[in-house]
């Protein structure tokens, strides 16, 4: 990811928030295999775990990067490459470690992103004409080591998968659907609503993945590089579109512009 200083976001809680609000990440791996492509990607909804005592801040001012949890179908070629790599590594090293040595990448992108026409730059365009189109977006990149839970006969795998599907369901039903069972809202669907035998069959056909985040990078490209007049033009232009996406990006342009002005 190209990180210009004006667009870079290093505040970990802000990146955690972006991930929680946009949990569908793109897992990318580079695994050498005679059977599967070197580069593979899959869209996977993730749970972000942060130690509760340090979720917002810690005594020394350092917020941990956290851990991602999810699952994927065993029939997914990327899952097969992960299982193949794990088996080869365990055989070579003579241990039962579930963590692969090579790092993986997960990309999260904000819900709202939008094309920005040069016509929005109401200050620079009339003055010099030196403007070009661009695209505004926000994203977080996660780099880390992945643990693969794929032995369906293992109690460790069964426990991990059960918790993963329950936590993901709880997160999605509550945070995304708003099914809280309070204030007149419908109650959430729970994994326990399905037959136990059915859930057990499905668990045998998925693998669990857990990524220990070693590096977390973020970018909010929201017209901060432009002057205040041009930023206001972008906000007005996007709001005039009268779309949810346009309004969402306009709000982020406004917020990020205010943050830039405060730092001056």
PDB file of C-alpha atoms in Angstrom:
ATOM      1  CA  UNK A   1       0.000   0.000   0.000  1.00  0.00           C
ATOM      2  CA  UNK A   2       1.333   3.416  -0.964  1.00  0.00           C
ATOM      3  CA  UNK A   3       1.171   5.546   2.184  1.00  0.00           C
ATOM      4  CA  UNK A   4       1.630   9.262   1.721  1.00  0.00           C
ATOM      5  CA  UNK A   5       2.063  10.924   5.107  1.00  0.00           C
ATOM      6  CA  UNK A   6      -1.063  13.011   4.584  1.00  0.00           C
ATOM      7  CA  UNK A   7      -3.180   9.867   4.057  1.00  0.00           C
ATOM      8  CA  UNK A   8      -1.516   7.416   6.450  1.00  0.00           C
ATOM      9  CA  UNK A   9      -3.364   6.342   9.603  1.00  0.00           C
ATOM     10  CA  UNK A  10      -1.208   4.919  12.380  1.00  0.00           C
ATOM     11  CA  UNK A  11      -3.688   5.212  15.246  1.00  0.00           C
ATOM     12  CA  UNK A  12      -4.437   1.552  15.993  1.00  0.00           C
ATOM     13  CA  UNK A  13      -7.917   2.083  17.558  1.00  0.00           C
ATOM     14  CA  UNK A  14      -9.027   3.868  14.369  1.00  0.00           C
ATOM     15  CA  UNK A  15      -7.898   0.893  12.280  1.00  0.00           C
ATOM     16  CA  UNK A  16      -9.606  -1.507  14.683  1.00  0.00           C
ATOM     17  CA  UNK A  17     -12.818   0.454  14.211  1.00  0.00           C
ATOM     18  CA  UNK A  18     -12.501   0.282  10.425  1.00  0.00           C
ATOM     19  CA  UNK A  19     -12.068  -3.512  10.622  1.00  0.00           C
ATOM     20  CA  UNK A  20     -15.017  -3.985  12.987  1.00  0.00           C
ATOM     21  CA  UNK A  21     -17.271  -1.851  10.800  1.00  0.00           C
ATOM     22  CA  UNK A  22     -16.126  -3.690   7.641  1.00  0.00           C
ATOM     23  CA  UNK A  23     -15.388  -7.263   8.805  1.00  0.00           C
ATOM     24  CA  UNK A  24     -15.356  -8.849   5.340  1.00  0.00           C
ATOM     25  CA  UNK A  25     -11.635  -9.077   4.666  1.00  0.00           C
ATOM     26  CA  UNK A  26      -9.704 -10.392   1.675  1.00  0.00           C
ATOM     27  CA  UNK A  27      -7.236 -13.041   2.839  1.00  0.00           C
ATOM     28  CA  UNK A  28      -4.244 -13.297   0.495  1.00  0.00           C
ATOM     29  CA  UNK A  29      -1.594 -16.001   0.684  1.00  0.00           C
ATOM     30  CA  UNK A  30       1.549 -16.824  -1.287  1.00  0.00           C
ATOM     31  CA  UNK A  31       2.071 -20.560  -0.840  1.00  0.00           C
ATOM     32  CA  UNK A  32       4.299 -22.563  -3.157  1.00  0.00           C
ATOM     33  CA  UNK A  33       2.446 -25.701  -4.192  1.00  0.00           C
ATOM     34  CA  UNK A  34       2.565 -28.185  -7.083  1.00  0.00           C
ATOM     35  CA  UNK A  35      -1.227 -28.336  -7.074  1.00  0.00           C
ATOM     36  CA  UNK A  36      -2.512 -24.834  -6.394  1.00  0.00           C
ATOM     37  CA  UNK A  37      -1.731 -21.273  -7.576  1.00  0.00           C
ATOM     38  CA  UNK A  38       0.983 -19.394  -5.718  1.00  0.00           C
ATOM     39  CA  UNK A  39      -1.228 -16.369  -5.041  1.00  0.00           C
ATOM     40  CA  UNK A  40      -4.752 -16.944  -3.763  1.00  0.00           C
ATOM     41  CA  UNK A  41      -7.384 -14.702  -2.188  1.00  0.00           C
ATOM     42  CA  UNK A  42     -10.707 -15.294  -0.465  1.00  0.00           C
ATOM     43  CA  UNK A  43     -13.357 -13.006   0.990  1.00  0.00           C
ATOM     44  CA  UNK A  44     -13.788 -14.001   4.635  1.00  0.00           C
ATOM     45  CA  UNK A  45     -15.748 -12.336   7.458  1.00  0.00           C
ATOM     46  CA  UNK A  46     -13.485 -11.957  10.480  1.00  0.00           C
ATOM     47  CA  UNK A  47     -13.765 -11.443  14.198  1.00  0.00           C
ATOM     48  CA  UNK A  48     -11.206  -9.026  15.643  1.00  0.00           C
ATOM     49  CA  UNK A  49     -10.038  -9.929  19.152  1.00  0.00           C
ATOM     50  CA  UNK A  50      -8.407  -7.296  21.351  1.00  0.00           C
ATOM     51  CA  UNK A  51      -7.615  -7.969  25.036  1.00  0.00           C
ATOM     52  CA  UNK A  52     -10.501  -6.324  26.897  1.00  0.00           C
ATOM     53  CA  UNK A  53      -8.236  -4.532  29.371  1.00  0.00           C
ATOM     54  CA  UNK A  54      -6.384  -2.805  26.521  1.00  0.00           C
ATOM     55  CA  UNK A  55      -9.099  -2.474  23.866  1.00  0.00           C
ATOM     56  CA  UNK A  56      -8.986   1.332  23.979  1.00  0.00           C
ATOM     57  CA  UNK A  57      -5.662   2.031  25.631  1.00  0.00           C
ATOM     58  CA  UNK A  58      -3.021   0.451  27.815  1.00  0.00           C
ATOM     59  CA  UNK A  59      -0.991   1.589  30.775  1.00  0.00           C
ATOM     60  CA  UNK A  60       2.072   2.227  28.629  1.00  0.00           C
ATOM     61  CA  UNK A  61       0.096   3.856  25.830  1.00  0.00           C
ATOM     62  CA  UNK A  62       0.598   0.950  23.410  1.00  0.00           C
ATOM     63  CA  UNK A  63      -2.528  -0.679  21.994  1.00  0.00           C
ATOM     64  CA  UNK A  64      -2.011  -4.284  20.832  1.00  0.00           C
ATOM     65  CA  UNK A  65      -2.650  -5.097  17.184  1.00  0.00           C
ATOM     66  CA  UNK A  66      -4.915  -7.997  18.096  1.00  0.00           C
ATOM     67  CA  UNK A  67      -5.917 -11.253  16.435  1.00  0.00           C
ATOM     68  CA  UNK A  68      -8.285 -12.162  13.599  1.00  0.00           C
ATOM     69  CA  UNK A  69     -10.434 -15.299  13.657  1.00  0.00           C
ATOM     70  CA  UNK A  70     -12.505 -16.858  10.902  1.00  0.00           C
ATOM     71  CA  UNK A  71     -13.186 -19.990   8.916  1.00  0.00           C
ATOM     72  CA  UNK A  72     -13.285 -21.150   5.305  1.00  0.00           C
ATOM     73  CA  UNK A  73     -14.595 -24.136   3.356  1.00  0.00           C
ATOM     74  CA  UNK A  74     -12.246 -27.099   3.037  1.00  0.00           C
ATOM     75  CA  UNK A  75     -13.123 -27.263  -0.652  1.00  0.00           C
ATOM     76  CA  UNK A  76     -11.676 -23.780  -1.169  1.00  0.00           C
ATOM     77  CA  UNK A  77      -8.369 -24.224  -3.087  1.00  0.00           C
ATOM     78  CA  UNK A  78      -6.769 -21.684  -0.769  1.00  0.00           C
ATOM     79  CA  UNK A  79      -7.794 -23.769   2.256  1.00  0.00           C
ATOM     80  CA  UNK A  80      -6.342 -26.846   0.565  1.00  0.00           C
ATOM     81  CA  UNK A  81      -3.044 -25.025  -0.023  1.00  0.00           C
ATOM     82  CA  UNK A  82      -2.977 -23.958   3.633  1.00  0.00           C
ATOM     83  CA  UNK A  83      -3.589 -27.517   4.828  1.00  0.00           C
ATOM     84  CA  UNK A  84      -0.968 -28.874   2.430  1.00  0.00           C
ATOM     85  CA  UNK A  85       1.598 -26.337   3.652  1.00  0.00           C
ATOM     86  CA  UNK A  86       0.819 -27.096   7.292  1.00  0.00           C
ATOM     87  CA  UNK A  87       1.207 -30.838   6.822  1.00  0.00           C
ATOM     88  CA  UNK A  88       4.533 -30.375   5.000  1.00  0.00           C
ATOM     89  CA  UNK A  89       5.854 -28.018   7.674  1.00  0.00           C
ATOM     90  CA  UNK A  90       4.856 -30.334  10.521  1.00  0.00           C
ATOM     91  CA  UNK A  91       6.532 -33.278   8.815  1.00  0.00           C
ATOM     92  CA  UNK A  92       9.691 -31.280   8.110  1.00  0.00           C
ATOM     93  CA  UNK A  93       9.979 -29.828  11.609  1.00  0.00           C
ATOM     94  CA  UNK A  94       8.698 -32.884  13.433  1.00  0.00           C
ATOM     95  CA  UNK A  95       6.175 -31.011  15.543  1.00  0.00           C
ATOM     96  CA  UNK A  96       2.442 -30.298  15.682  1.00  0.00           C
ATOM     97  CA  UNK A  97       2.596 -26.506  15.476  1.00  0.00           C
ATOM     98  CA  UNK A  98      -0.462 -25.057  13.730  1.00  0.00           C
ATOM     99  CA  UNK A  99       1.203 -21.766  12.782  1.00  0.00           C
ATOM    100  CA  UNK A 100       2.721 -21.371   9.329  1.00  0.00           C
ATOM    101  CA  UNK A 101       6.067 -19.620   9.030  1.00  0.00           C
ATOM    102  CA  UNK A 102       5.194 -17.322   6.106  1.00  0.00           C
ATOM    103  CA  UNK A 103       3.041 -14.271   6.725  1.00  0.00           C
ATOM    104  CA  UNK A 104      -0.344 -13.646   5.159  1.00  0.00           C
ATOM    105  CA  UNK A 105      -2.166 -10.446   4.218  1.00  0.00           C
ATOM    106  CA  UNK A 106      -5.753  -9.440   4.933  1.00  0.00           C
ATOM    107  CA  UNK A 107      -7.200  -6.301   3.328  1.00  0.00           C
ATOM    108  CA  UNK A 108     -10.216  -4.462   4.740  1.00  0.00           C
ATOM    109  CA  UNK A 109     -11.873  -1.634   2.813  1.00  0.00           C
ATOM    110  CA  UNK A 110     -14.388   0.915   4.048  1.00  0.00           C
ATOM    111  CA  UNK A 111     -17.997   0.530   2.970  1.00  0.00           C
ATOM    112  CA  UNK A 112     -18.032   3.951   1.327  1.00  0.00           C
ATOM    113  CA  UNK A 113     -15.573   4.910  -1.420  1.00  0.00           C
ATOM    114  CA  UNK A 114     -16.129   7.090  -4.458  1.00  0.00           C
ATOM    115  CA  UNK A 115     -14.709   8.560  -7.653  1.00  0.00           C
ATOM    116  CA  UNK A 116     -13.777  12.239  -7.349  1.00  0.00           C
ATOM    117  CA  UNK A 117     -14.156  14.329 -10.485  1.00  0.00           C
ATOM    118  CA  UNK A 118     -11.851  17.344 -11.044  1.00  0.00           C
ATOM    119  CA  UNK A 119     -15.043  19.406 -11.349  1.00  0.00           C
ATOM    120  CA  UNK A 120     -15.369  19.224  -7.552  1.00  0.00           C
ATOM    121  CA  UNK A 121     -12.163  21.229  -7.045  1.00  0.00           C
ATOM    122  CA  UNK A 122     -13.770  24.657  -6.946  1.00  0.00           C
ATOM    123  CA  UNK A 123     -10.567  26.420  -5.876  1.00  0.00           C
ATOM    124  CA  UNK A 124      -7.706  24.914  -7.910  1.00  0.00           C
ATOM    125  CA  UNK A 125      -9.549  24.078 -11.135  1.00  0.00           C
ATOM    126  CA  UNK A 126     -10.621  27.674 -11.917  1.00  0.00           C
ATOM    127  CA  UNK A 127      -7.248  29.060 -10.807  1.00  0.00           C
ATOM    128  CA  UNK A 128      -4.788  26.784 -12.636  1.00  0.00           C
ATOM    129  CA  UNK A 129      -6.649  23.854 -14.155  1.00  0.00           C
ATOM    130  CA  UNK A 130      -3.963  21.580 -12.670  1.00  0.00           C
ATOM    131  CA  UNK A 131      -6.289  18.896 -11.337  1.00  0.00           C
ATOM    132  CA  UNK A 132      -6.913  15.263 -12.213  1.00  0.00           C
ATOM    133  CA  UNK A 133      -9.513  12.626 -11.250  1.00  0.00           C
ATOM    134  CA  UNK A 134      -8.935  10.386  -8.241  1.00  0.00           C
ATOM    135  CA  UNK A 135     -10.703   7.925  -5.968  1.00  0.00           C
ATOM    136  CA  UNK A 136     -11.363   8.405  -2.260  1.00  0.00           C
ATOM    137  CA  UNK A 137     -11.327   5.360   0.020  1.00  0.00           C
ATOM    138  CA  UNK A 138     -10.203   4.033   3.389  1.00  0.00           C
ATOM    139  CA  UNK A 139      -8.459   0.717   3.966  1.00  0.00           C
ATOM    140  CA  UNK A 140      -6.515  -1.296   6.525  1.00  0.00           C
ATOM    141  CA  UNK A 141      -3.887  -3.914   5.738  1.00  0.00           C
ATOM    142  CA  UNK A 142      -3.163  -6.692   8.220  1.00  0.00           C
ATOM    143  CA  UNK A 143       0.053  -8.724   8.083  1.00  0.00           C
ATOM    144  CA  UNK A 144       0.617 -11.656  10.384  1.00  0.00           C
ATOM    145  CA  UNK A 145       1.178 -15.340  11.005  1.00  0.00           C
ATOM    146  CA  UNK A 146      -1.718 -17.727  10.432  1.00  0.00           C
ATOM    147  CA  UNK A 147      -2.723 -20.755  12.493  1.00  0.00           C
ATOM    148  CA  UNK A 148      -4.725 -23.408  10.657  1.00  0.00           C
ATOM    149  CA  UNK A 149      -7.244 -25.578  12.517  1.00  0.00           C
ATOM    150  CA  UNK A 150      -8.064 -28.373  10.088  1.00  0.00           C
ATOM    151  CA  UNK A 151      -7.994 -31.680  11.991  1.00  0.00           C
ATOM    152  CA  UNK A 152     -11.700 -32.457  12.390  1.00  0.00           C
ATOM    153  CA  UNK A 153     -10.845 -35.213  14.887  1.00  0.00           C
ATOM    154  CA  UNK A 154      -8.994 -32.792  17.160  1.00  0.00           C
ATOM    155  CA  UNK A 155     -10.754 -31.407  20.223  1.00  0.00           C
ATOM    156  CA  UNK A 156      -8.754 -28.192  19.802  1.00  0.00           C
ATOM    157  CA  UNK A 157     -10.096 -27.737  16.279  1.00  0.00           C
ATOM    158  CA  UNK A 158     -13.663 -28.522  17.331  1.00  0.00           C
ATOM    159  CA  UNK A 159     -13.523 -26.017  20.182  1.00  0.00           C
ATOM    160  CA  UNK A 160     -12.002 -23.315  17.987  1.00  0.00           C
ATOM    161  CA  UNK A 161     -14.578 -23.775  15.222  1.00  0.00           C
ATOM    162  CA  UNK A 162     -17.526 -23.831  17.605  1.00  0.00           C
ATOM    163  CA  UNK A 163     -16.452 -20.570  19.215  1.00  0.00           C
ATOM    164  CA  UNK A 164     -15.612 -19.005  15.855  1.00  0.00           C
ATOM    165  CA  UNK A 165     -19.007 -19.685  14.277  1.00  0.00           C
ATOM    166  CA  UNK A 166     -20.860 -18.651  17.433  1.00  0.00           C
ATOM    167  CA  UNK A 167     -18.895 -15.406  17.828  1.00  0.00           C
ATOM    168  CA  UNK A 168     -19.205 -14.539  14.140  1.00  0.00           C
ATOM    169  CA  UNK A 169     -22.942 -15.180  14.220  1.00  0.00           C
ATOM    170  CA  UNK A 170     -23.354 -13.059  17.350  1.00  0.00           C
ATOM    171  CA  UNK A 171     -21.336 -10.238  15.780  1.00  0.00           C
ATOM    172  CA  UNK A 172     -23.230 -10.325  12.491  1.00  0.00           C
ATOM    173  CA  UNK A 173     -26.712 -10.684  13.963  1.00  0.00           C
ATOM    174  CA  UNK A 174     -26.109  -7.867  16.443  1.00  0.00           C
ATOM    175  CA  UNK A 175     -23.746  -5.335  14.880  1.00  0.00           C
ATOM    176  CA  UNK A 176     -24.810  -5.767  11.260  1.00  0.00           C
ATOM    177  CA  UNK A 177     -28.481  -6.777  11.422  1.00  0.00           C
ATOM    178  CA  UNK A 178     -29.305  -5.033  14.687  1.00  0.00           C
ATOM    179  CA  UNK A 179     -31.138  -8.110  15.957  1.00  0.00           C
ATOM    180  CA  UNK A 180     -30.666  -7.460  19.664  1.00  0.00           C
ATOM    181  CA  UNK A 181     -34.021  -8.568  21.068  1.00  0.00           C
ATOM    182  CA  UNK A 182     -34.321  -5.201  22.840  1.00  0.00           C
ATOM    183  CA  UNK A 183     -36.181  -1.940  22.128  1.00  0.00           C
ATOM    184  CA  UNK A 184     -38.640  -3.747  19.885  1.00  0.00           C
ATOM    185  CA  UNK A 185     -35.931  -5.288  17.711  1.00  0.00           C
ATOM    186  CA  UNK A 186     -36.134  -8.967  16.704  1.00  0.00           C
ATOM    187  CA  UNK A 187     -33.993 -11.427  18.596  1.00  0.00           C
ATOM    188  CA  UNK A 188     -30.837 -12.781  16.901  1.00  0.00           C
ATOM    189  CA  UNK A 189     -30.521 -16.155  15.218  1.00  0.00           C
ATOM    190  CA  UNK A 190     -28.157 -18.377  17.203  1.00  0.00           C
ATOM    191  CA  UNK A 191     -26.074 -21.362  16.177  1.00  0.00           C
ATOM    192  CA  UNK A 192     -27.933 -23.332  18.853  1.00  0.00           C
ATOM    193  CA  UNK A 193     -31.155 -22.785  16.845  1.00  0.00           C
ATOM    194  CA  UNK A 194     -29.843 -25.313  14.299  1.00  0.00           C
ATOM    195  CA  UNK A 195     -29.709 -29.064  15.045  1.00  0.00           C
ATOM    196  CA  UNK A 196     -26.459 -30.032  16.780  1.00  0.00           C
ATOM    197  CA  UNK A 197     -25.896 -32.910  14.354  1.00  0.00           C
ATOM    198  CA  UNK A 198     -26.266 -30.543  11.391  1.00  0.00           C
ATOM    199  CA  UNK A 199     -23.741 -28.078  12.854  1.00  0.00           C
ATOM    200  CA  UNK A 200     -21.270 -30.897  13.514  1.00  0.00           C
ATOM    201  CA  UNK A 201     -21.483 -32.029   9.889  1.00  0.00           C
ATOM    202  CA  UNK A 202     -20.835 -28.498   8.666  1.00  0.00           C
ATOM    203  CA  UNK A 203     -17.877 -28.080  11.040  1.00  0.00           C
ATOM    204  CA  UNK A 204     -16.224 -31.107   9.438  1.00  0.00           C
ATOM    205  CA  UNK A 205     -16.288 -29.260   6.123  1.00  0.00           C
ATOM    206  CA  UNK A 206     -14.576 -26.067   7.237  1.00  0.00           C
ATOM    207  CA  UNK A 207     -11.191 -25.096   8.639  1.00  0.00           C
ATOM    208  CA  UNK A 208     -10.532 -22.474  11.274  1.00  0.00           C
ATOM    209  CA  UNK A 209      -7.980 -19.728  10.759  1.00  0.00           C
ATOM    210  CA  UNK A 210      -6.436 -17.431  13.337  1.00  0.00           C
ATOM    211  CA  UNK A 211      -4.086 -14.612  12.364  1.00  0.00           C
ATOM    212  CA  UNK A 212      -1.760 -13.041  14.912  1.00  0.00           C
ATOM    213  CA  UNK A 213      -1.441  -9.459  13.679  1.00  0.00           C
ATOM    214  CA  UNK A 214       2.198  -8.405  13.494  1.00  0.00           C
ATOM    215  CA  UNK A 215       1.773  -5.269  11.355  1.00  0.00           C
ATOM    216  CA  UNK A 216      -1.269  -3.075  10.872  1.00  0.00           C
ATOM    217  CA  UNK A 217      -1.266  -0.298   8.289  1.00  0.00           C
ATOM    218  CA  UNK A 218      -4.037   2.076   7.363  1.00  0.00           C
ATOM    219  CA  UNK A 219      -4.927   4.694   4.816  1.00  0.00           C
ATOM    220  CA  UNK A 220      -7.721   7.248   4.704  1.00  0.00           C
ATOM    221  CA  UNK A 221      -7.452   8.871   1.285  1.00  0.00           C
ATOM    222  CA  UNK A 222     -10.090  11.550   1.727  1.00  0.00           C
ATOM    223  CA  UNK A 223      -8.855  14.623  -0.146  1.00  0.00           C
ATOM    224  CA  UNK A 224      -6.598  15.725   2.754  1.00  0.00           C
ATOM    225  CA  UNK A 225      -3.911  16.695   0.248  1.00  0.00           C
ATOM    226  CA  UNK A 226      -6.181  19.411  -1.134  1.00  0.00           C
ATOM    227  CA  UNK A 227      -6.735  22.908   0.261  1.00  0.00           C
ATOM    228  CA  UNK A 228      -9.799  23.720   2.334  1.00  0.00           C
ATOM    229  CA  UNK A 229     -11.646  25.265  -0.592  1.00  0.00           C
ATOM    230  CA  UNK A 230     -11.200  22.189  -2.765  1.00  0.00           C
ATOM    231  CA  UNK A 231     -12.174  19.883   0.113  1.00  0.00           C
ATOM    232  CA  UNK A 232     -15.367  21.852   0.600  1.00  0.00           C
ATOM    233  CA  UNK A 233     -16.013  21.493  -3.111  1.00  0.00           C
ATOM    234  CA  UNK A 234     -15.605  17.717  -2.837  1.00  0.00           C
ATOM    235  CA  UNK A 235     -18.005  17.577   0.118  1.00  0.00           C
ATOM    236  CA  UNK A 236     -20.602  19.678  -1.698  1.00  0.00           C
ATOM    237  CA  UNK A 237     -20.224  17.717  -4.917  1.00  0.00           C
ATOM    238  CA  UNK A 238     -20.603  14.334  -3.231  1.00  0.00           C
ATOM    239  CA  UNK A 239     -23.556  15.441  -1.112  1.00  0.00           C
ATOM    240  CA  UNK A 240     -25.279  16.802  -4.233  1.00  0.00           C
ATOM    241  CA  UNK A 241     -25.312  13.277  -5.651  1.00  0.00           C
ATOM    242  CA  UNK A 242     -27.875  12.419  -2.961  1.00  0.00           C
ATOM    243  CA  UNK A 243     -26.645   8.843  -2.592  1.00  0.00           C
ATOM    244  CA  UNK A 244     -25.749   7.001   0.605  1.00  0.00           C
ATOM    245  CA  UNK A 245     -22.237   6.365  -0.707  1.00  0.00           C
ATOM    246  CA  UNK A 246     -21.749   9.997  -1.694  1.00  0.00           C
ATOM    247  CA  UNK A 247     -22.942  11.215   1.689  1.00  0.00           C
ATOM    248  CA  UNK A 248     -20.753   8.679   3.489  1.00  0.00           C
ATOM    249  CA  UNK A 249     -17.588   9.735   1.675  1.00  0.00           C
ATOM    250  CA  UNK A 250     -18.479  13.417   2.065  1.00  0.00           C
ATOM    251  CA  UNK A 251     -18.690  12.923   5.823  1.00  0.00           C
ATOM    252  CA  UNK A 252     -15.275  11.254   5.931  1.00  0.00           C
ATOM    253  CA  UNK A 253     -13.767  14.017   3.766  1.00  0.00           C
ATOM    254  CA  UNK A 254     -15.153  16.571   6.206  1.00  0.00           C
ATOM    255  CA  UNK A 255     -13.863  14.687   9.262  1.00  0.00           C
ATOM    256  CA  UNK A 256     -10.401  14.022   7.859  1.00  0.00           C
ATOM    257  CA  UNK A 257     -10.097  17.612   6.653  1.00  0.00           C
ATOM    258  CA  UNK A 258     -10.905  18.899  10.139  1.00  0.00           C
ATOM    259  CA  UNK A 259      -8.310  16.553  11.620  1.00  0.00           C
ATOM    260  CA  UNK A 260      -5.718  17.887   9.157  1.00  0.00           C
ATOM    261  CA  UNK A 261      -6.541  21.503  10.011  1.00  0.00           C
ATOM    262  CA  UNK A 262      -6.227  20.820  13.745  1.00  0.00           C
ATOM    263  CA  UNK A 263      -2.737  19.352  13.265  1.00  0.00           C
ATOM    264  CA  UNK A 264      -1.457  22.496  11.540  1.00  0.00           C
TER     265      UNK A 264
END
